[in-house]
Amino acid sequence: MKLMFIIAGDEYAADISEKLKEHAFMATEVGSTGDFLQYGQTVLLLGVDEQECDRILTILDPEADWEGTEHRHPFHEEVSIFVTDVNDYVKVNA
């Protein structure tokens, strides 16, 4: 399993999230106000199988078809994507 962090400007987060939903990927959005990430950035978190990482990168490719989204050319700034290994996953019921 992999954990993907997609860091983008707030104005692009909704379009990215919608594009992922079109392909059955759900993300958790976290806003940023700290020093590590600039104010106005959103982090989308996705837990995915390893083989899905390349598919997600293809979906988010700036050359992909973004018709129907607010931004015809999706990103006018850098979007950072980090992919990390998930060594353990435990779900605890409270």
Backbone atoms as SQL, in Angstrom:
CREATE TABLE atoms (id INTEGER PRIMARY KEY, chain TEXT, resi INTEGER, resn TEXT, atom TEXT, x REAL, y REAL, z REAL);
INSERT INTO atoms VALUES
  (1, 'A', 1, 'MET', 'N', 0.844, -1.179, 0.000),
  (2, 'A', 1, 'MET', 'CA', 0.000, 0.000, 0.000),
  (3, 'A', 1, 'MET', 'C', 0.886, 1.238, 0.000),
  (4, 'A', 2, 'LYS', 'N', 0.405, 2.289, -0.649),
  (5, 'A', 2, 'LYS', 'CA', 1.112, 3.563, -0.726),
  (6, 'A', 2, 'LYS', 'C', 0.212, 4.674, -0.185),
  (7, 'A', 3, 'LEU', 'N', 0.847, 5.702, 0.349),
  (8, 'A', 3, 'LEU', 'CA', 0.141, 6.902, 0.765),
  (9, 'A', 3, 'LEU', 'C', 0.632, 8.025, -0.127),
  (10, 'A', 4, 'MET', 'N', -0.297, 8.645, -0.845),
  (11, 'A', 4, 'MET', 'CA', 0.049, 9.742, -1.747),
  (12, 'A', 4, 'MET', 'C', -0.360, 11.064, -1.107),
  (13, 'A', 5, 'PHE', 'N', 0.544, 12.025, -1.180),
  (14, 'A', 5, 'PHE', 'CA', 0.299, 13.395, -0.736),
  (15, 'A', 5, 'PHE', 'C', 0.334, 14.267, -1.987),
  (16, 'A', 6, 'ILE', 'N', -0.770, 14.900, -2.320),
  (17, 'A', 6, 'ILE', 'CA', -0.823, 15.806, -3.462),
  (18, 'A', 6, 'ILE', 'C', -0.983, 17.205, -2.890),
  (19, 'A', 7, 'ILE', 'N', 0.007, 18.053, -3.123),
  (20, 'A', 7, 'ILE', 'CA', 0.012, 19.401, -2.555),
  (21, 'A', 7, 'ILE', 'C', -0.212, 20.393, -3.691),
  (22, 'A', 8, 'ALA', 'N', -1.310, 21.147, -3.589),
  (23, 'A', 8, 'ALA', 'CA', -1.678, 22.076, -4.652),
  (24, 'A', 8, 'ALA', 'C', -2.282, 23.330, -4.044),
  (25, 'A', 9, 'GLY', 'N', -2.347, 24.379, -4.842),
  (26, 'A', 9, 'GLY', 'CA', -3.005, 25.600, -4.418),
  (27, 'A', 9, 'GLY', 'C', -4.484, 25.347, -4.160),
  (28, 'A', 10, 'ASP', 'N', -5.047, 26.082, -3.205),
  (29, 'A', 10, 'ASP', 'CA', -6.458, 25.908, -2.851),
  (30, 'A', 10, 'ASP', 'C', -7.379, 25.974, -4.070),
  (31, 'A', 11, 'GLU', 'N', -7.050, 26.845, -5.027),
  (32, 'A', 11, 'GLU', 'CA', -7.929, 27.028, -6.181),
  (33, 'A', 11, 'GLU', 'C', -7.967, 25.811, -7.103),
  (34, 'A', 12, 'TYR', 'N', -7.017, 24.889, -6.949),
  (35, 'A', 12, 'TYR', 'CA', -6.980, 23.695, -7.791),
  (36, 'A', 12, 'TYR', 'C', -7.455, 22.442, -7.066),
  (37, 'A', 13, 'ALA', 'N', -7.540, 22.478, -5.762),
  (38, 'A', 13, 'ALA', 'CA', -7.840, 21.275, -4.976),
  (39, 'A', 13, 'ALA', 'C', -9.182, 20.654, -5.351),
  (40, 'A', 14, 'ALA', 'N', -10.206, 21.468, -5.529),
  (41, 'A', 14, 'ALA', 'CA', -11.528, 20.929, -5.863),
  (42, 'A', 14, 'ALA', 'C', -11.508, 20.234, -7.220),
  (43, 'A', 15, 'ASP', 'N', -10.830, 20.828, -8.204),
  (44, 'A', 15, 'ASP', 'CA', -10.747, 20.205, -9.527),
  (45, 'A', 15, 'ASP', 'C', -9.973, 18.897, -9.476),
  (46, 'A', 16, 'ILE', 'N', -8.882, 18.876, -8.720),
  (47, 'A', 16, 'ILE', 'CA', -8.094, 17.648, -8.594),
  (48, 'A', 16, 'ILE', 'C', -8.932, 16.571, -7.920),
  (49, 'A', 17, 'SER', 'N', -9.607, 16.932, -6.846),
  (50, 'A', 17, 'SER', 'CA', -10.448, 15.983, -6.129),
  (51, 'A', 17, 'SER', 'C', -11.552, 15.446, -7.035),
  (52, 'A', 18, 'GLU', 'N', -12.175, 16.319, -7.800),
  (53, 'A', 18, 'GLU', 'CA', -13.239, 15.903, -8.722),
  (54, 'A', 18, 'GLU', 'C', -12.698, 14.973, -9.800),
  (55, 'A', 19, 'LYS', 'N', -11.531, 15.292, -10.325),
  (56, 'A', 19, 'LYS', 'CA', -10.909, 14.440, -11.347),
  (57, 'A', 19, 'LYS', 'C', -10.615, 13.054, -10.780),
  (58, 'A', 20, 'LEU', 'N', -10.139, 12.996, -9.554),
  (59, 'A', 20, 'LEU', 'CA', -9.877, 11.706, -8.916),
  (60, 'A', 20, 'LEU', 'C', -11.176, 10.923, -8.708),
  (61, 'A', 21, 'LYS', 'N', -12.247, 11.613, -8.290),
  (62, 'A', 21, 'LYS', 'CA', -13.539, 10.953, -8.072),
  (63, 'A', 21, 'LYS', 'C', -14.082, 10.348, -9.359),
  (64, 'A', 22, 'GLU', 'N', -13.853, 11.029, -10.495),
  (65, 'A', 22, 'GLU', 'CA', -14.297, 10.504, -11.787),
  (66, 'A', 22, 'GLU', 'C', -13.700, 9.129, -12.066),
  (67, 'A', 23, 'HIS', 'N', -12.554, 8.855, -11.456),
  (68, 'A', 23, 'HIS', 'CA', -11.859, 7.583, -11.664),
  (69, 'A', 23, 'HIS', 'C', -11.916, 6.703, -10.409),
  (70, 'A', 24, 'ALA', 'N', -12.889, 6.978, -9.543),
  (71, 'A', 24, 'ALA', 'CA', -13.164, 6.175, -8.341),
  (72, 'A', 24, 'ALA', 'C', -12.065, 6.239, -7.281),
  (73, 'A', 25, 'PHE', 'N', -11.329, 7.345, -7.222),
  (74, 'A', 25, 'PHE', 'CA', -10.349, 7.559, -6.157),
  (75, 'A', 25, 'PHE', 'C', -10.887, 8.639, -5.229),
  (76, 'A', 26, 'MET', 'N', -10.881, 8.361, -3.941),
  (77, 'A', 26, 'MET', 'CA', -11.350, 9.322, -2.949),
  (78, 'A', 26, 'MET', 'C', -10.157, 9.858, -2.170),
  (79, 'A', 27, 'ALA', 'N', -10.160, 11.150, -1.917),
  (80, 'A', 27, 'ALA', 'CA', -9.057, 11.786, -1.205),
  (81, 'A', 27, 'ALA', 'C', -9.594, 12.566, -0.015),
  (82, 'A', 28, 'THR', 'N', -8.768, 12.686, 1.001),
  (83, 'A', 28, 'THR', 'CA', -9.056, 13.543, 2.142),
  (84, 'A', 28, 'THR', 'C', -8.301, 14.844, 1.936),
  (85, 'A', 29, 'GLU', 'N', -8.989, 15.975, 2.066),
  (86, 'A', 29, 'GLU', 'CA', -8.365, 17.280, 1.874),
  (87, 'A', 29, 'GLU', 'C', -8.018, 17.898, 3.220),
  (88, 'A', 30, 'VAL', 'N', -6.796, 18.422, 3.324),
  (89, 'A', 30, 'VAL', 'CA', -6.331, 19.092, 4.533),
  (90, 'A', 30, 'VAL', 'C', -5.776, 20.449, 4.120),
  (91, 'A', 31, 'GLY', 'N', -6.302, 21.534, 4.694),
  (92, 'A', 31, 'GLY', 'CA', -5.807, 22.871, 4.397),
  (93, 'A', 31, 'GLY', 'C', -4.528, 23.166, 5.161),
  (94, 'A', 32, 'SER', 'N', -3.750, 24.119, 4.668),
  (95, 'A', 32, 'SER', 'CA', -2.469, 24.449, 5.288),
  (96, 'A', 32, 'SER', 'C', -2.443, 25.898, 5.747),
  (97, 'A', 33, 'THR', 'N', -1.921, 26.103, 6.948),
  (98, 'A', 33, 'THR', 'CA', -1.695, 27.460, 7.441),
  (99, 'A', 33, 'THR', 'C', -0.322, 27.593, 8.079),
  (100, 'A', 34, 'GLY', 'N', 0.490, 26.552, 8.011),
  (101, 'A', 34, 'GLY', 'CA', 1.776, 26.559, 8.702),
  (102, 'A', 34, 'GLY', 'C', 2.923, 27.060, 7.847),
  (103, 'A', 35, 'ASP', 'N', 4.138, 26.903, 8.366),
  (104, 'A', 35, 'ASP', 'CA', 5.330, 27.363, 7.674),
  (105, 'A', 35, 'ASP', 'C', 5.874, 26.344, 6.684),
  (106, 'A', 36, 'PHE', 'N', 5.645, 25.045, 6.920),
  (107, 'A', 36, 'PHE', 'CA', 6.176, 24.027, 6.014),
  (108, 'A', 36, 'PHE', 'C', 5.530, 24.151, 4.639),
  (109, 'A', 37, 'LEU', 'N', 4.219, 24.270, 4.616),
  (110, 'A', 37, 'LEU', 'CA', 3.482, 24.499, 3.379),
  (111, 'A', 37, 'LEU', 'C', 2.968, 25.922, 3.413),
  (112, 'A', 38, 'GLN', 'N', 2.952, 26.549, 2.276),
  (113, 'A', 38, 'GLN', 'CA', 2.501, 27.933, 2.229),
  (114, 'A', 38, 'GLN', 'C', 1.008, 28.031, 2.532),
  (115, 'A', 39, 'TYR', 'N', 0.616, 29.170, 3.090),
  (116, 'A', 39, 'TYR', 'CA', -0.797, 29.451, 3.292),
  (117, 'A', 39, 'TYR', 'C', -1.477, 29.393, 1.924),
  (118, 'A', 40, 'GLY', 'N', -2.646, 28.809, 1.881),
  (119, 'A', 40, 'GLY', 'CA', -3.353, 28.715, 0.610),
  (120, 'A', 40, 'GLY', 'C', -3.070, 27.431, -0.145),
  (121, 'A', 41, 'GLN', 'N', -2.422, 26.492, 0.511),
  (122, 'A', 41, 'GLN', 'CA', -2.152, 25.185, -0.087),
  (123, 'A', 41, 'GLN', 'C', -3.105, 24.160, 0.527),
  (124, 'A', 42, 'THR', 'N', -3.470, 23.179, -0.260),
  (125, 'A', 42, 'THR', 'CA', -4.278, 22.063, 0.218),
  (126, 'A', 42, 'THR', 'C', -3.509, 20.782, -0.026),
  (127, 'A', 43, 'VAL', 'N', -3.556, 19.880, 0.942),
  (128, 'A', 43, 'VAL', 'CA', -2.934, 18.566, 0.808),
  (129, 'A', 43, 'VAL', 'C', -4.057, 17.550, 0.645),
  (130, 'A', 44, 'LEU', 'N', -3.991, 16.781, -0.430),
  (131, 'A', 44, 'LEU', 'CA', -4.933, 15.683, -0.630),
  (132, 'A', 44, 'LEU', 'C', -4.207, 14.398, -0.271),
  (133, 'A', 45, 'LEU', 'N', -4.820, 13.590, 0.577),
  (134, 'A', 45, 'LEU', 'CA', -4.237, 12.327, 1.026),
  (135, 'A', 45, 'LEU', 'C', -5.020, 11.174, 0.413),
  (136, 'A', 46, 'LEU', 'N', -4.277, 10.219, -0.172),
  (137, 'A', 46, 'LEU', 'CA', -4.906, 9.034, -0.751),
  (138, 'A', 46, 'LEU', 'C', -4.142, 7.800, -0.328),
  (139, 'A', 47, 'GLY', 'N', -4.837, 6.806, 0.159),
  (140, 'A', 47, 'GLY', 'CA', -4.249, 5.498, 0.403),
  (141, 'A', 47, 'GLY', 'C', -4.606, 4.608, -0.773),
  (142, 'A', 48, 'VAL', 'N', -3.602, 4.124, -1.512),
  (143, 'A', 48, 'VAL', 'CA', -3.862, 3.355, -2.733),
  (144, 'A', 48, 'VAL', 'C', -2.950, 2.140, -2.818),
  (145, 'A', 49, 'ASP', 'N', -3.376, 1.170, -3.604),
  (146, 'A', 49, 'ASP', 'CA', -2.507, 0.040, -3.903),
  (147, 'A', 49, 'ASP', 'C', -1.349, 0.524, -4.766),
  (148, 'A', 50, 'GLU', 'N', -0.220, -0.126, -4.632),
  (149, 'A', 50, 'GLU', 'CA', 0.995, 0.301, -5.334),
  (150, 'A', 50, 'GLU', 'C', 0.784, 0.430, -6.840),
  (151, 'A', 51, 'GLN', 'N', 0.051, -0.491, -7.439),
  (152, 'A', 51, 'GLN', 'CA', -0.132, -0.461, -8.886),
  (153, 'A', 51, 'GLN', 'C', -1.019, 0.694, -9.346),
  (154, 'A', 52, 'GLU', 'N', -1.732, 1.349, -8.440),
  (155, 'A', 52, 'GLU', 'CA', -2.595, 2.471, -8.795),
  (156, 'A', 52, 'GLU', 'C', -1.851, 3.805, -8.870),
  (157, 'A', 53, 'CYS', 'N', -0.644, 3.883, -8.343),
  (158, 'A', 53, 'CYS', 'CA', 0.099, 5.151, -8.308),
  (159, 'A', 53, 'CYS', 'C', 0.323, 5.718, -9.703),
  (160, 'A', 54, 'ASP', 'N', 0.785, 4.897, -10.633),
  (161, 'A', 54, 'ASP', 'CA', 1.021, 5.380, -11.992),
  (162, 'A', 54, 'ASP', 'C', -0.276, 5.840, -12.648),
  (163, 'A', 55, 'ARG', 'N', -1.360, 5.147, -12.366),
  (164, 'A', 55, 'ARG', 'CA', -2.655, 5.542, -12.931),
  (165, 'A', 55, 'ARG', 'C', -3.064, 6.930, -12.432),
  (166, 'A', 56, 'ILE', 'N', -2.869, 7.183, -11.158),
  (167, 'A', 56, 'ILE', 'CA', -3.210, 8.492, -10.601),
  (168, 'A', 56, 'ILE', 'C', -2.335, 9.577, -11.212),
  (169, 'A', 57, 'LEU', 'N', -1.047, 9.314, -11.364),
  (170, 'A', 57, 'LEU', 'CA', -0.153, 10.294, -11.981),
  (171, 'A', 57, 'LEU', 'C', -0.584, 10.593, -13.416),
  (172, 'A', 58, 'THR', 'N', -1.048, 9.580, -14.131),
  (173, 'A', 58, 'THR', 'CA', -1.540, 9.782, -15.497),
  (174, 'A', 58, 'THR', 'C', -2.816, 10.615, -15.493),
  (175, 'A', 59, 'ILE', 'N', -3.714, 10.339, -14.563),
  (176, 'A', 59, 'ILE', 'CA', -4.964, 11.098, -14.458),
  (177, 'A', 59, 'ILE', 'C', -4.680, 12.574, -14.208),
  (178, 'A', 60, 'LEU', 'N', -3.674, 12.863, -13.387),
  (179, 'A', 60, 'LEU', 'CA', -3.367, 14.251, -13.019),
  (180, 'A', 60, 'LEU', 'C', -2.379, 14.921, -13.960),
  (181, 'A', 61, 'ASP', 'N', -1.962, 14.235, -15.001),
  (182, 'A', 61, 'ASP', 'CA', -1.026, 14.805, -15.973),
  (183, 'A', 61, 'ASP', 'C', -1.613, 16.089, -16.551),
  (184, 'A', 62, 'PRO', 'N', -0.829, 17.170, -16.594),
  (185, 'A', 62, 'PRO', 'CA', -1.341, 18.429, -17.141),
  (186, 'A', 62, 'PRO', 'C', -1.815, 18.323, -18.589),
  (187, 'A', 63, 'GLU', 'N', -1.349, 17.326, -19.318),
  (188, 'A', 63, 'GLU', 'CA', -1.779, 17.145, -20.704),
  (189, 'A', 63, 'GLU', 'C', -3.079, 16.347, -20.801),
  (190, 'A', 64, 'ALA', 'N', -3.580, 15.855, -19.668),
  (191, 'A', 64, 'ALA', 'CA', -4.820, 15.068, -19.669),
  (192, 'A', 64, 'ALA', 'C', -6.010, 15.967, -20.004),
  (193, 'A', 65, 'ASP', 'N', -7.126, 15.359, -20.327),
  (194, 'A', 65, 'ASP', 'CA', -8.341, 16.096, -20.670),
  (195, 'A', 65, 'ASP', 'C', -8.992, 16.642, -19.401),
  (196, 'A', 66, 'TRP', 'N', -8.967, 17.954, -19.248),
  (197, 'A', 66, 'TRP', 'CA', -9.558, 18.602, -18.077),
  (198, 'A', 66, 'TRP', 'C', -10.854, 19.324, -18.437),
  (199, 'A', 67, 'GLU', 'N', -11.447, 18.968, -19.566),
  (200, 'A', 67, 'GLU', 'CA', -12.688, 19.601, -19.978),
  (201, 'A', 67, 'GLU', 'C', -13.761, 19.377, -18.919),
  (202, 'A', 68, 'GLY', 'N', -14.537, 20.403, -18.664),
  (203, 'A', 68, 'GLY', 'CA', -15.591, 20.294, -17.665),
  (204, 'A', 68, 'GLY', 'C', -15.172, 20.777, -16.288),
  (205, 'A', 69, 'THR', 'N', -13.878, 21.043, -16.103),
  (206, 'A', 69, 'THR', 'CA', -13.431, 21.596, -14.830),
  (207, 'A', 69, 'THR', 'C', -13.330, 23.104, -14.967),
  (208, 'A', 70, 'GLU', 'N', -13.251, 23.772, -13.853),
  (209, 'A', 70, 'GLU', 'CA', -13.168, 25.231, -13.859),
  (210, 'A', 70, 'GLU', 'C', -11.906, 25.714, -14.570),
  (211, 'A', 71, 'HIS', 'N', -10.827, 24.967, -14.442),
  (212, 'A', 71, 'HIS', 'CA', -9.542, 25.359, -15.021),
  (213, 'A', 71, 'HIS', 'C', -9.262, 24.505, -16.247),
  (214, 'A', 72, 'ARG', 'N', -9.379, 25.081, -17.436),
  (215, 'A', 72, 'ARG', 'CA', -9.122, 24.328, -18.668),
  (216, 'A', 72, 'ARG', 'C', -7.681, 23.848, -18.712),
  (217, 'A', 73, 'HIS', 'N', -6.748, 24.708, -18.354),
  (218, 'A', 73, 'HIS', 'CA', -5.352, 24.304, -18.198),
  (219, 'A', 73, 'HIS', 'C', -5.165, 24.161, -16.702),
  (220, 'A', 74, 'PRO', 'N', -5.038, 22.939, -16.199),
  (221, 'A', 74, 'PRO', 'CA', -5.267, 22.671, -14.789),
  (222, 'A', 74, 'PRO', 'C', -4.379, 23.404, -13.800),
  (223, 'A', 75, 'PHE', 'N', -3.090, 23.518, -14.059),
  (224, 'A', 75, 'PHE', 'CA', -2.215, 24.072, -13.029),
  (225, 'A', 75, 'PHE', 'C', -1.370, 25.206, -13.597),
  (226, 'A', 76, 'HIS', 'N', -1.439, 26.348, -12.945),
  (227, 'A', 76, 'HIS', 'CA', -0.576, 27.463, -13.315),
  (228, 'A', 76, 'HIS', 'C', 0.538, 27.617, -12.293),
  (229, 'A', 77, 'GLU', 'N', 0.680, 26.634, -11.464),
  (230, 'A', 77, 'GLU', 'CA', 1.730, 26.616, -10.456),
  (231, 'A', 77, 'GLU', 'C', 2.119, 25.166, -10.231),
  (232, 'A', 78, 'GLU', 'N', 3.157, 24.967, -9.480),
  (233, 'A', 78, 'GLU', 'CA', 3.636, 23.613, -9.224),
  (234, 'A', 78, 'GLU', 'C', 2.670, 22.845, -8.332),
  (235, 'A', 79, 'VAL', 'N', 2.444, 21.607, -8.688),
  (236, 'A', 79, 'VAL', 'CA', 1.702, 20.671, -7.849),
  (237, 'A', 79, 'VAL', 'C', 2.698, 19.595, -7.460),
  (238, 'A', 80, 'SER', 'N', 2.900, 19.419, -6.169),
  (239, 'A', 80, 'SER', 'CA', 3.864, 18.426, -5.683),
  (240, 'A', 80, 'SER', 'C', 3.124, 17.156, -5.297),
  (241, 'A', 81, 'ILE', 'N', 3.700, 16.013, -5.682),
  (242, 'A', 81, 'ILE', 'CA', 3.108, 14.725, -5.341),
  (243, 'A', 81, 'ILE', 'C', 4.181, 13.864, -4.691),
  (244, 'A', 82, 'PHE', 'N', 3.908, 13.448, -3.458),
  (245, 'A', 82, 'PHE', 'CA', 4.805, 12.557, -2.725),
  (246, 'A', 82, 'PHE', 'C', 4.125, 11.200, -2.610),
  (247, 'A', 83, 'VAL', 'N', 4.900, 10.147, -2.800),
  (248, 'A', 83, 'VAL', 'CA', 4.394, 8.785, -2.653),
  (249, 'A', 83, 'VAL', 'C', 5.264, 8.089, -1.619),
  (250, 'A', 84, 'THR', 'N', 4.634, 7.605, -0.549),
  (251, 'A', 84, 'THR', 'CA', 5.388, 6.938, 0.513),
  (252, 'A', 84, 'THR', 'C', 4.837, 5.533, 0.746),
  (253, 'A', 85, 'ASP', 'N', 5.698, 4.674, 1.244),
  (254, 'A', 85, 'ASP', 'CA', 5.287, 3.318, 1.596),
  (255, 'A', 85, 'ASP', 'C', 4.487, 3.335, 2.891),
  (256, 'A', 86, 'VAL', 'N', 3.501, 2.471, 2.971),
  (257, 'A', 86, 'VAL', 'CA', 2.761, 2.257, 4.211),
  (258, 'A', 86, 'VAL', 'C', 3.188, 0.893, 4.728),
  (259, 'A', 87, 'ASN', 'N', 3.965, 0.892, 5.790),
  (260, 'A', 87, 'ASN', 'CA', 4.464, -0.365, 6.342),
  (261, 'A', 87, 'ASN', 'C', 3.413, -1.091, 7.163),
  (262, 'A', 88, 'ASP', 'N', 2.623, -0.340, 7.904),
  (263, 'A', 88, 'ASP', 'CA', 1.582, -0.925, 8.743),
  (264, 'A', 88, 'ASP', 'C', 0.313, -0.105, 8.599),
  (265, 'A', 89, 'TYR', 'N', -0.805, -0.789, 8.653),
  (266, 'A', 89, 'TYR', 'CA', -2.100, -0.120, 8.658),
  (267, 'A', 89, 'TYR', 'C', -2.956, -0.824, 9.700),
  (268, 'A', 90, 'VAL', 'N', -3.380, -0.088, 10.695),
  (269, 'A', 90, 'VAL', 'CA', -4.203, -0.642, 11.767),
  (270, 'A', 90, 'VAL', 'C', -5.423, 0.253, 11.913),
  (271, 'A', 91, 'LYS', 'N', -6.593, -0.341, 11.935),
  (272, 'A', 91, 'LYS', 'CA', -7.818, 0.415, 12.155),
  (273, 'A', 91, 'LYS', 'C', -8.354, 0.022, 13.520),
  (274, 'A', 92, 'VAL', 'N', -8.536, 1.000, 14.394),
  (275, 'A', 92, 'VAL', 'CA', -8.980, 0.755, 15.764),
  (276, 'A', 92, 'VAL', 'C', -10.405, 1.265, 15.899),
  (277, 'A', 93, 'ASN', 'N', -11.291, 0.424, 16.374),
  (278, 'A', 93, 'ASN', 'CA', -12.668, 0.839, 16.631),
  (279, 'A', 93, 'ASN', 'C', -12.763, 1.376, 18.044),
  (280, 'A', 94, 'ALA', 'N', -13.287, 2.581, 18.175),
  (281, 'A', 94, 'ALA', 'CA', -13.395, 3.206, 19.491),
  (282, 'A', 94, 'ALA', 'C', -14.624, 2.745, 20.223);
